[in-house]
Amino acid sequence: MFISHSTREDPYGGEVRGHVIQGLRERGYDVLVDAEGLLPGERWHPRLYEWLLECRAAVVLVNRAALTSMWVHREVDILMWRHHFNHSFLVLPAPVGDVTPEDMAAAGFEDLMSLQLVRRIASLGKGNVPDAAKAAEAIVGAFPPLPAPRDDDDPVQRWHEDITAQLSQVRTMSRLARMGRALGLHDRHLAGSPVTDVSCGFLAAQMLHTHDAPQLRNAVGEVARHMDSTALDQLVRLVLPVWIDAASARRVLPEEGLERQTVILNVRSPETGQYYLGRAFCMDNSRYTCIAVSAPPPGEEDPEDELRLACEQHIRSRFGMSSREPLASAPRIRDCDTYVVIHSEYCTLPQAERVVDWLHEHIPWVHILLIPHEQLPDDSPLTGRLSQAALLTPPFGADDERVAIRVACGMLNDWGIPHIGDDAWIGRINRSNARG
């Protein structure tokens, strides 16, 4: 059981947290909480990443400090990422003190609002001070018994386990330590760790954090010569998308209950759209299909027609459909989301909108990531089919994206790794790289 909180400078919140820990342990839960694992003066411990991946349930204590805590938001992102794929993974949001659901929504905890909140306890103790024990009792009492674990239903955990398995081939502690330092870990987080699956799991958890592409390449380079080619190939394939911010990537996941969704992604390259999907779906290709579409520069042809034709050709090719079959007969794969990444480089936004409209008329269940010909302002008004689209501006700029694509190209070419999505991946990266 993981407890997410920001109560270090909140005496009442800290008292609630203490009672919650005690209550959960009395019910037989193994509680993971950073208040017991941090070194003095240390505000963030890398071990938390490992805890967030190994826990089977979580309580989020939302006091005033948590509303603005970067770390609580990061923890919630990972917890809700796991919950999205595995609803048996329990997350219990608990407002603390005078925090209201409206406060939580305003602070960006919309995902938590979709879950059952613990009713805020306003009972008072001595001196009209809120009773922390009563509040904690309500939180502990609201937590249902944990269901039997389903290890096959959590792609976040499996992604972590897959990376761990590749790193376990490295038997030189100094190299694992150098890799940890390349990922930004301090020596105090590495000292004394034996070369075991546990230490490799610790490093694997760090690799799932968001890293810039050069840092990621340097980290892999520290262990590359200590792995056979198959394990190295697998490691690079698994970690390529982690330069994409995890919280941003999660926004391309389909919302529960929606048959389809369209996201306008303010990026430069179609490869970035594919990396977004790889990151969001934890490199689990059984859960999504990615069809990347880029139309060639128009000559005398209409760019909108060219883009529509390219969409049709790529979809038919991916599903093995002949030209005689109607596009509407494209097969829908069970428990697998189909995304079409459309790079509308030569189309205006209204032209791209009509292509999206046409595609949804023929295949209403397909999800679309639309990369516009130029970045749209965050307050850009959207019309027609795109009026329901989400507009997503990543937390990185065009230069960061360009560097990341070039570094990815270098990793793919230097270590001979196949594309994470489709056969034309390397060719597209090389063409994008050549265009600068």
Short mmCIF file of C-alpha atoms in Angstrom, two decimals, residues 2 4-6 43-53 58 60 65-82 89 91 107-109 111-112 156 183-185 205-206 208-211 215 244-248 250 279 395:
data_model
loop_
_atom_site.label_atom_id
_atom_site.label_comp_id
_atom_site.label_asym_id
_atom_site.label_seq_id
_atom_site.Cartn_x
_atom_site.Cartn_y
_atom_site.Cartn_z
CA PHE A 2 1.51 3.32 -1.11
CA SER A 4 1.02 9.76 -1.45
CA HIS A 5 1.13 12.94 0.61
CA SER A 6 2.73 16.32 1.23
CA ARG A 43 12.76 15.86 -0.15
CA TRP A 44 12.59 13.15 -2.79
CA HIS A 45 13.88 9.59 -2.82
CA PRO A 46 14.32 7.62 -6.07
CA ARG A 47 13.09 4.52 -4.25
CA LEU A 48 9.60 6.02 -4.56
CA TYR A 49 9.55 5.16 -8.25
CA GLU A 50 10.08 1.52 -7.37
CA TRP A 51 7.35 1.66 -4.72
CA LEU A 52 4.92 3.26 -7.17
CA LEU A 53 5.45 0.35 -9.55
CA ALA A 58 -2.61 3.60 -2.89
CA VAL A 60 -3.67 9.92 -1.81
CA ALA A 65 0.16 21.41 0.35
CA ALA A 66 -0.61 18.41 -1.88
CA LEU A 67 -2.69 20.58 -4.22
CA THR A 68 0.47 22.39 -5.36
CA SER A 69 3.05 19.64 -4.77
CA MET A 70 4.91 18.67 -7.94
CA TRP A 71 5.78 15.30 -6.37
CA VAL A 72 2.21 14.45 -5.40
CA HIS A 73 1.08 15.30 -8.93
CA ARG A 74 3.84 13.07 -10.32
CA GLU A 75 2.85 10.21 -8.01
CA VAL A 76 -0.82 10.59 -8.95
CA ASP A 77 0.12 10.49 -12.64
CA ILE A 78 1.83 7.12 -12.20
CA LEU A 79 -0.91 5.73 -9.96
CA MET A 80 -3.68 6.77 -12.35
CA TRP A 81 -1.66 5.45 -15.30
CA ARG A 82 -1.69 2.04 -13.62
CA PHE A 89 -5.53 -1.44 -8.88
CA VAL A 91 -6.53 4.35 -5.67
CA ALA A 107 -5.53 22.00 -8.84
CA GLY A 108 -5.58 19.58 -11.78
CA PHE A 109 -6.65 16.40 -10.00
CA ASP A 111 -8.55 12.06 -12.71
CA LEU A 112 -8.87 11.58 -8.97
CA VAL A 156 3.17 -0.53 -16.27
CA LEU A 183 20.27 8.84 -14.82
CA GLY A 184 20.93 11.53 -12.19
CA LEU A 185 21.06 9.35 -9.07
CA ALA A 205 12.16 2.12 -12.18
CA GLN A 206 14.37 5.17 -12.69
CA LEU A 208 10.64 4.93 -16.57
CA HIS A 209 10.96 8.45 -15.23
CA THR A 210 11.12 11.14 -17.94
CA HIS A 211 14.69 11.69 -19.18
CA GLN A 215 20.79 11.46 -20.80
CA ILE A 244 8.35 11.87 -23.72
CA ASP A 245 6.91 13.32 -20.51
CA ALA A 246 4.83 10.59 -18.85
CA ALA A 247 2.03 12.87 -17.67
CA SER A 248 1.71 14.42 -21.12
CA ARG A 250 -1.06 9.73 -20.68
CA ARG A 279 5.10 5.84 -23.81
CA PRO A 395 6.29 20.36 -22.19
#
